[in-house]
PDB file of C-alpha atoms and ligand atoms in Angstrom:
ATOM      1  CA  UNK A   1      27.731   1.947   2.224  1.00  0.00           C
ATOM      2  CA  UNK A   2      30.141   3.905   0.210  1.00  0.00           C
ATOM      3  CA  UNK A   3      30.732   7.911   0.336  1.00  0.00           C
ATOM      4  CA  UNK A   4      32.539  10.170  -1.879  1.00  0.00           C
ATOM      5  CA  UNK A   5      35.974  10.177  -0.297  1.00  0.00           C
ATOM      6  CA  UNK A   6      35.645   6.199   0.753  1.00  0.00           C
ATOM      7  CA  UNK A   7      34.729   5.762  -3.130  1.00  0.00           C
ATOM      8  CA  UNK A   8      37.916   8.020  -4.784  1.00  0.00           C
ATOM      9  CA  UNK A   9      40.216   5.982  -1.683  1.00  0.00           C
ATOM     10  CA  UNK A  10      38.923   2.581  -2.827  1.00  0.00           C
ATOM     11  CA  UNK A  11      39.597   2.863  -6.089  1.00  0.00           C
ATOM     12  CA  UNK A  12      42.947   4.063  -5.864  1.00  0.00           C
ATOM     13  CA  UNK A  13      43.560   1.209  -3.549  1.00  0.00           C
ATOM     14  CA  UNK A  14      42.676  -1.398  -5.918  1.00  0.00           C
ATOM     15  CA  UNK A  15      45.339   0.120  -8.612  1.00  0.00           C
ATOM     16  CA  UNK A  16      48.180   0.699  -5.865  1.00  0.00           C
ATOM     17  CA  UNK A  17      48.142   4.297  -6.104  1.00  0.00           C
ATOM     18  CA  UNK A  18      47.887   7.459  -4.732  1.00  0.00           C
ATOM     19  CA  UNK A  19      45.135   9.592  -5.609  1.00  0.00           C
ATOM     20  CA  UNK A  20      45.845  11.070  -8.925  1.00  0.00           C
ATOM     21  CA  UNK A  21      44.835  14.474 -10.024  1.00  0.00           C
ATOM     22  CA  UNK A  22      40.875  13.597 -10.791  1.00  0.00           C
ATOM     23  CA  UNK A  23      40.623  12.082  -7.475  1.00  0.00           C
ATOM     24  CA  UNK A  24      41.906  15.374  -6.043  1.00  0.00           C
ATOM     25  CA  UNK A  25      40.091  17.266  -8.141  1.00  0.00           C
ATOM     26  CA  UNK A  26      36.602  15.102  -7.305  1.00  0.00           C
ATOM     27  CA  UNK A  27      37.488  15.394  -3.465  1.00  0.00           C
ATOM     28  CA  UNK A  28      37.635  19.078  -3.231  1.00  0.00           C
ATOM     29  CA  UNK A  29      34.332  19.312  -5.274  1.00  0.00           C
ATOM     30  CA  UNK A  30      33.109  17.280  -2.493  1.00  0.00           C
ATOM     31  CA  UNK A  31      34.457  19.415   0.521  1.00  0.00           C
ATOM     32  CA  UNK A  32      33.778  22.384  -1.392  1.00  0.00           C
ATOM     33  CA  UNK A  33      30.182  21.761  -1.277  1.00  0.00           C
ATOM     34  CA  UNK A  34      30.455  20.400   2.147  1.00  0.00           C
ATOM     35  CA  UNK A  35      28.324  23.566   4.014  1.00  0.00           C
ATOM     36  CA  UNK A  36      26.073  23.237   1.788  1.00  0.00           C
ATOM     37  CA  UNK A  37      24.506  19.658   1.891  1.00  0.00           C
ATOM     38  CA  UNK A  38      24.502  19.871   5.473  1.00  0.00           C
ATOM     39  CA  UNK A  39      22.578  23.203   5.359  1.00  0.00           C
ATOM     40  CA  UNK A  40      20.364  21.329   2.871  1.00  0.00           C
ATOM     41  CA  UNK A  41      19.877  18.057   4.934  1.00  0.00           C
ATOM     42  CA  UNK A  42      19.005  20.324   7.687  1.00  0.00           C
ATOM     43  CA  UNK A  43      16.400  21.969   6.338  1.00  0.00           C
ATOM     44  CA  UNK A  44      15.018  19.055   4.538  1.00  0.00           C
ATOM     45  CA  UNK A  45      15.096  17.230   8.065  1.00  0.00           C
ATOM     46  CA  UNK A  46      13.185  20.593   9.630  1.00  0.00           C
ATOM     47  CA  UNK A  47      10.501  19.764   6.782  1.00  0.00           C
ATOM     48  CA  UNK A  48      10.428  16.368   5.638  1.00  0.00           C
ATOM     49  CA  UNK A  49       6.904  15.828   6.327  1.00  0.00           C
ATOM     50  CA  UNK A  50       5.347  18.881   4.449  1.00  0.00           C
ATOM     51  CA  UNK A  51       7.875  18.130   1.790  1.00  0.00           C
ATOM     52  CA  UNK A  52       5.796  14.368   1.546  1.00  0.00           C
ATOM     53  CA  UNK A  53       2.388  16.341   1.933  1.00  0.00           C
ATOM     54  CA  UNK A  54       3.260  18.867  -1.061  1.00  0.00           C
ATOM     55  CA  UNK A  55       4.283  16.201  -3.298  1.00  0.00           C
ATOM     56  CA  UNK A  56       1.747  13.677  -2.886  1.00  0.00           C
ATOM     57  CA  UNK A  57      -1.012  17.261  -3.243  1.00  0.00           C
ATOM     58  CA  UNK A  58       0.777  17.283  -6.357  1.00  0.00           C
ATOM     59  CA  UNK A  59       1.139  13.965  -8.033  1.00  0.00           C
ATOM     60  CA  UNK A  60      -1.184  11.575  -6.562  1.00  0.00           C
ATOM     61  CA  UNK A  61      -4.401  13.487  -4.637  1.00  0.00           C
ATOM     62  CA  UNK A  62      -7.892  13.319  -6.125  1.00  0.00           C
ATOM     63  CA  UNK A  63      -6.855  10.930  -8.990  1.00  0.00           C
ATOM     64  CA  UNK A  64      -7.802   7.730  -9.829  1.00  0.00           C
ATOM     65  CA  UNK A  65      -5.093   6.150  -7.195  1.00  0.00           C
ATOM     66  CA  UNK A  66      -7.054   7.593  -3.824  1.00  0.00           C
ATOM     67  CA  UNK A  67     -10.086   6.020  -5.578  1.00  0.00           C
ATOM     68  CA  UNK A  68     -11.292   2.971  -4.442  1.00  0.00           C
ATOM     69  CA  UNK A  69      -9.748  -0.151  -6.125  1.00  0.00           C
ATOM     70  CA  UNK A  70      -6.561   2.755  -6.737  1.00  0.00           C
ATOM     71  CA  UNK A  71      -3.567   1.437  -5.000  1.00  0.00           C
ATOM     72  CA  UNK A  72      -3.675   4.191  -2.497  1.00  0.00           C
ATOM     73  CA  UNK A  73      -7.337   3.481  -1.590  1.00  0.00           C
ATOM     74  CA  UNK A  74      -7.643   2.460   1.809  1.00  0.00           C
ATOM     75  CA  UNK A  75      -5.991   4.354   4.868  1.00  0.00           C
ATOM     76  CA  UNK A  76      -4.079   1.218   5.642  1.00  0.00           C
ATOM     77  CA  UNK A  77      -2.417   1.547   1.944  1.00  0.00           C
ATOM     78  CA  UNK A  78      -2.836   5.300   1.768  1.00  0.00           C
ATOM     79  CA  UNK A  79      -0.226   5.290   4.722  1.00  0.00           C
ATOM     80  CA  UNK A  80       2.133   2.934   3.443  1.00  0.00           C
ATOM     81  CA  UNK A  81       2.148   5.182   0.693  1.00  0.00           C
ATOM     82  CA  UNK A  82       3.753   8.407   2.554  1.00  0.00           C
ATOM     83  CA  UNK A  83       5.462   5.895   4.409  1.00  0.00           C
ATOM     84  CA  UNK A  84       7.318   5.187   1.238  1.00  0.00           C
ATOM     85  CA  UNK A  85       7.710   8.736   0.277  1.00  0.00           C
ATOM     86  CA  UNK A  86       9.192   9.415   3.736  1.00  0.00           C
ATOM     87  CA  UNK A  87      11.860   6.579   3.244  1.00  0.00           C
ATOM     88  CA  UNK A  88      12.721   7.775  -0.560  1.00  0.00           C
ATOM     89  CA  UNK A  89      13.097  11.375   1.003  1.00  0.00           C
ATOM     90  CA  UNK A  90      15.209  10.525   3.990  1.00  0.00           C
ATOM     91  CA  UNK A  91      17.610   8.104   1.651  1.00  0.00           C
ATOM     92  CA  UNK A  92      18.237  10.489  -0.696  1.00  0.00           C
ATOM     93  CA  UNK A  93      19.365  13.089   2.000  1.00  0.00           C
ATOM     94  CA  UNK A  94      21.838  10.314   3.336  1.00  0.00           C
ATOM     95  CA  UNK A  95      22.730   9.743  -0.321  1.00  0.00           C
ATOM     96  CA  UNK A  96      23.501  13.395  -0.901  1.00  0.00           C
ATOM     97  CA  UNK A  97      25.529  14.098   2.588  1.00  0.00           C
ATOM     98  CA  UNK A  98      27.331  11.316   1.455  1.00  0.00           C
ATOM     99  CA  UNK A  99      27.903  12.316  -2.328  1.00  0.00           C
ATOM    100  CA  UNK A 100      27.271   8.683  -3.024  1.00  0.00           C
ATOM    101  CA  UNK A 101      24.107   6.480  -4.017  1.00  0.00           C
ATOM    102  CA  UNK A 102      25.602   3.346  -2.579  1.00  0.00           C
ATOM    103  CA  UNK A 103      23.296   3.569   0.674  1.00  0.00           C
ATOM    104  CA  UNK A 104      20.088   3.795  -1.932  1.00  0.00           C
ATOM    105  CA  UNK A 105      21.127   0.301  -3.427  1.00  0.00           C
ATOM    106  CA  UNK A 106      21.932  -1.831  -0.562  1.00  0.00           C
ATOM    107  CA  UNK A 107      18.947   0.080   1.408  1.00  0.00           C
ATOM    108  CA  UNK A 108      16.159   0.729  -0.500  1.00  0.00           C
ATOM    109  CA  UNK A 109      16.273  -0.127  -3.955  1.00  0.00           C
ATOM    110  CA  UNK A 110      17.383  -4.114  -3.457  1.00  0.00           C
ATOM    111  CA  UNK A 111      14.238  -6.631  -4.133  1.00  0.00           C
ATOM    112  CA  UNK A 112      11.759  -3.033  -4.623  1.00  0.00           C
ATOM    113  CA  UNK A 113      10.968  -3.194  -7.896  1.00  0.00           C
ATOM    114  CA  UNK A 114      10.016  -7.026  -7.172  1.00  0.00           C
ATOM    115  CA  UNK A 115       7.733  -6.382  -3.755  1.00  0.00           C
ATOM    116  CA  UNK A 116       6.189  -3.293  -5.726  1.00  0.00           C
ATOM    117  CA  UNK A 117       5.370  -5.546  -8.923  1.00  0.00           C
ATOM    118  CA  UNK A 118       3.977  -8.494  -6.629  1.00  0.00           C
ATOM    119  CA  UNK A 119       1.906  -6.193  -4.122  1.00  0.00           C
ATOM    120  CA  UNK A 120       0.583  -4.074  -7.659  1.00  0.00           C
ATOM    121  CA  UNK A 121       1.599  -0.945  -6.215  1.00  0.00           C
ATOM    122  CA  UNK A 122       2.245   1.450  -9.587  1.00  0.00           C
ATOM    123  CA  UNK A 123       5.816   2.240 -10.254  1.00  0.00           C
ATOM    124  CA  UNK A 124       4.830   5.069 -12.968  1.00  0.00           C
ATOM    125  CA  UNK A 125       2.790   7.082 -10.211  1.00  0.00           C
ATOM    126  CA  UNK A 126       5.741   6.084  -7.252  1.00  0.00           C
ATOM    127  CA  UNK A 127       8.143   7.685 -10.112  1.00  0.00           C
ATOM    128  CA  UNK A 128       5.846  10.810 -10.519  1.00  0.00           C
ATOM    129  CA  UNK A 129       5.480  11.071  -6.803  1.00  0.00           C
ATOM    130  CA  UNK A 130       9.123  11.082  -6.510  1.00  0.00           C
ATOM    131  CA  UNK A 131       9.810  13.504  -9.254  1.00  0.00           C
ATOM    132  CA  UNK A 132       7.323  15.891  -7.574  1.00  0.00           C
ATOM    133  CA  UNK A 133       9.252  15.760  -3.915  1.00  0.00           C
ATOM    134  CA  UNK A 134      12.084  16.558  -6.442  1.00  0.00           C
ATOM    135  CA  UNK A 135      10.375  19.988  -7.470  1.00  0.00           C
ATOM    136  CA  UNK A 136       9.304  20.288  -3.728  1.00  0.00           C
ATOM    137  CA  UNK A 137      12.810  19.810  -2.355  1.00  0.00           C
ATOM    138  CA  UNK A 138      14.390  22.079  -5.063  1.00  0.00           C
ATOM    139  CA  UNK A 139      12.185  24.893  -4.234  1.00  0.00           C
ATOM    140  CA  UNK A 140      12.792  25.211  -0.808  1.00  0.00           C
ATOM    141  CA  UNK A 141      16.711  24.401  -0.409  1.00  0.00           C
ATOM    142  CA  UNK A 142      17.960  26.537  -3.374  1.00  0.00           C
ATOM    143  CA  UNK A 143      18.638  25.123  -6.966  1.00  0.00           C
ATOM    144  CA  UNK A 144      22.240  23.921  -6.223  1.00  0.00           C
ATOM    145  CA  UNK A 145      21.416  21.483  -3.291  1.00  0.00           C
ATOM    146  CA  UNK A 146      18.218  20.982  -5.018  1.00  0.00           C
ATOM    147  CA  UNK A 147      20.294  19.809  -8.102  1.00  0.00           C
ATOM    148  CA  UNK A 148      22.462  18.062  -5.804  1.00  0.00           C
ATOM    149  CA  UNK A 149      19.459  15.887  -4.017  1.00  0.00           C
ATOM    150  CA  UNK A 150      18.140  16.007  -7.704  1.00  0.00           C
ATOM    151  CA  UNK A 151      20.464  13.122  -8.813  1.00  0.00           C
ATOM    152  CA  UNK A 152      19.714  10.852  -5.724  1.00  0.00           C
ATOM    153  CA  UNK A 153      15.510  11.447  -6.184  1.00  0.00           C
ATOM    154  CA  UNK A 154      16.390  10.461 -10.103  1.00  0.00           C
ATOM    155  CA  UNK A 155      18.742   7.164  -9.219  1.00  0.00           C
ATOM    156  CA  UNK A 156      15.636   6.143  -7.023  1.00  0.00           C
ATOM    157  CA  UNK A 157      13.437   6.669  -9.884  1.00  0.00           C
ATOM    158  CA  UNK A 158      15.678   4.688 -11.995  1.00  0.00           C
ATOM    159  CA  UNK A 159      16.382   1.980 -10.006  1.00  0.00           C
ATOM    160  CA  UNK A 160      12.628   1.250  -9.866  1.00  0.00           C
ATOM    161  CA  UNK A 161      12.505   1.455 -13.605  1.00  0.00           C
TER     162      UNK A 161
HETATM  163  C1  CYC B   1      13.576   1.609   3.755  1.00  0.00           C
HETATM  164  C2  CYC B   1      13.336   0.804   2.538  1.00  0.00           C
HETATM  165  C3  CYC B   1      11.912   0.296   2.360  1.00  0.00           C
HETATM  166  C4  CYC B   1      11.068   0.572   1.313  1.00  0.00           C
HETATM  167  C5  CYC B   1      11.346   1.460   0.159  1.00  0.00           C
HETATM  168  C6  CYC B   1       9.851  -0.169   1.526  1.00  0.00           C
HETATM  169  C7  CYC B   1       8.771  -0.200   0.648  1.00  0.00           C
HETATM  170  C8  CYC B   1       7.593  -1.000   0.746  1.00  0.00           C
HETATM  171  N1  CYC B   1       6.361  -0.535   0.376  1.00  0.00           N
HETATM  172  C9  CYC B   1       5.428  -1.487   0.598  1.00  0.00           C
HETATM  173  C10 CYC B   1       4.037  -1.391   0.401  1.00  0.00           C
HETATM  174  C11 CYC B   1       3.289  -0.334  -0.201  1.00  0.00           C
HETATM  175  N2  CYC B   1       3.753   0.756  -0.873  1.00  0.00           N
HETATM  176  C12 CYC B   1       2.719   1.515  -1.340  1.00  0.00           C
HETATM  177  C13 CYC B   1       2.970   2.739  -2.086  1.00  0.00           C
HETATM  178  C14 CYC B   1       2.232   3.371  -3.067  1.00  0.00           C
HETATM  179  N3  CYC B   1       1.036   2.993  -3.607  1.00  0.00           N
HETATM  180  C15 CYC B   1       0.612   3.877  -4.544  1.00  0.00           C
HETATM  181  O1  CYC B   1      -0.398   3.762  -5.232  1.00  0.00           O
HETATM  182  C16 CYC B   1       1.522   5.047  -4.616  1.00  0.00           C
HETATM  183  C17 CYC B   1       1.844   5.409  -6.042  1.00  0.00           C
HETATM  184  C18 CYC B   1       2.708   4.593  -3.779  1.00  0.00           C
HETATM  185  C19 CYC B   1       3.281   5.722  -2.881  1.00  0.00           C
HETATM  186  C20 CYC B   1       4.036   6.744  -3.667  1.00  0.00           C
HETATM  187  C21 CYC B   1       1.522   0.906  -0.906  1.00  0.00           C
HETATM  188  C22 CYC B   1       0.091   1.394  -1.112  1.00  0.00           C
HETATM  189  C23 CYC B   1       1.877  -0.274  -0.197  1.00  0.00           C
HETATM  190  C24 CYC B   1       0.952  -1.280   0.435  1.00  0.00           C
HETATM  191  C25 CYC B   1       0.483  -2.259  -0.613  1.00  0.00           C
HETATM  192  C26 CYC B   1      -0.401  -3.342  -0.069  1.00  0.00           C
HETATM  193  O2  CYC B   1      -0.081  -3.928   1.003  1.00  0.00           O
HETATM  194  O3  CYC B   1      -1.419  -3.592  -0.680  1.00  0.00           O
HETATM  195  C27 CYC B   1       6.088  -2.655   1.096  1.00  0.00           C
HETATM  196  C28 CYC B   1       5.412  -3.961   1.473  1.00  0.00           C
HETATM  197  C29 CYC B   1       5.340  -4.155   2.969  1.00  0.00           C
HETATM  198  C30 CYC B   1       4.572  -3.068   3.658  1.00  0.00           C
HETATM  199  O4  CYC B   1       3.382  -2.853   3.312  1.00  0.00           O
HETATM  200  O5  CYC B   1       5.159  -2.403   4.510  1.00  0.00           O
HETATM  201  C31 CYC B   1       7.429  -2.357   1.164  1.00  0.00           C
HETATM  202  C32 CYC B   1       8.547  -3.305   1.581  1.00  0.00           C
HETATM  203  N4  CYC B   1       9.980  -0.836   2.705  1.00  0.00           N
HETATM  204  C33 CYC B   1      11.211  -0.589   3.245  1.00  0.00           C
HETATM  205  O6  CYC B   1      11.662  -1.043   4.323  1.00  0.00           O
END
C-alpha cells in the first residue's frame, strides 16, 4: 500500500532526486487537507452503517434485485450485499486518509470483477449502489471531503467496470 507522501518519495527515488517543486507543491496539498480527512473518516466511521442503509434505500430497495431470482433475493445474499457496501465504504476512507488508491487495488478491486461476473452478482446496480453512498457520504461530511472520498467511491466504480 502506497500513500501520498510514500508515492511523491518513491518516485523521486527512482530518478535520484530530491523532490522537485510539484512534489512540494503535491505534499503540502496533502498536509493542508490533513484535519480534514481525519475529521471526515471520523465521522464516516461514527456512521458507516446508516451511510450503507441510506444508499442501498436509495439504489437497490423495492426493485427488481430484492425480488426473488434478483441477486439480492435471499437474506443469505441480501447480506453479502451490505457486506460489500460496508467493505467499498471502509476502503475508500483508508484510500482517502491516505490520499492514495493503492490500498483499493491490492485490497479490494484484484480478481472482483471476475468473482462478481462468475457468482452473477450485477456490476451496473453494485456501481449505482456505490454512486449513491457517494451522494450519502457527500451530504453528511461537507462537499470538500465529500469530493475528496468522491474520487476513491469513483476508482471503485471503475475498477469494476
Ligand atoms: C474486502 C474485499 C472483499 C470484497 C469486495 C468481497 C466481495 C465479495 N462479494 C461476494 C458475494 C456477493 N456480493 C453480492 C453483492 C450484491 N448483489 C447485488 O445484487 C447487489 C447489487 C450487490 C451489493 C451492492 C452478493 C449478493 C454476493 C453473494 C452472491 C452469491 O453467493 O450468490 C463474494 C463471494 C464470496 C462471498 O459470498 O463472501 C466476494 C469475494 N470480498 C472481500 O473480501
Amino acid at each position: 500500500m502506497q500513500d501520498a507522501i510514500t508515492a511523491v518519495i518513491n518516485s523521486a527515488d527512482v530518478q535520484g532526486k530530491y523532490l522537485d517543486g510539484g512534489a512540494m507543491e503535491k505534499l503540502k496539498g496533502y498536509f493542508a487537507t490533513g484535519e480534514l480527512r481525519v475529521r471526515a473518516a471520523t465521522t464516516i466511521s461514527a456512521n458507516a452503517a446508516g451511510i450503507v442503509k441510506e444508499a442501498v434505500a436509495k439504489s437497490l430497495l423495492y426493485s427488481d434485485i430484492t425480488r426473488p431470482g434478483g441477486n439480492m433475493y435471499t437474506t443469505r445474499r441480501y447480506a453479502a450485499c451490505i457486506r460489500d457496501l460496508d467493505y467499498y465504504l471502509r476502503y475508500a476512507t483508508y484510500a482517502m486518509l491516505a490520499g492514495d488508491p493503492s490500498i483499493l487495488d491490492e485490497r479490494v478491486l484484484n480478481g472482483l470483477k471476475e468473482t462478481y461476473n462468475s457468482l452473477g452478482v450485477p456490476v451496473a446496480a453494485t456501481v449505482q449502489a456505490i454512486q449513491a453512498m457517494k451522494e450519502v457520504t457527500a451530504s453528511l461530511v461537507g462537499p470538500d471531503a465529500g469530493k475528496e472520498m468522491g474520487v476513491y467511491f469513483d476508482y471503485t466504480c471503475s475498477g469494476l467496470s
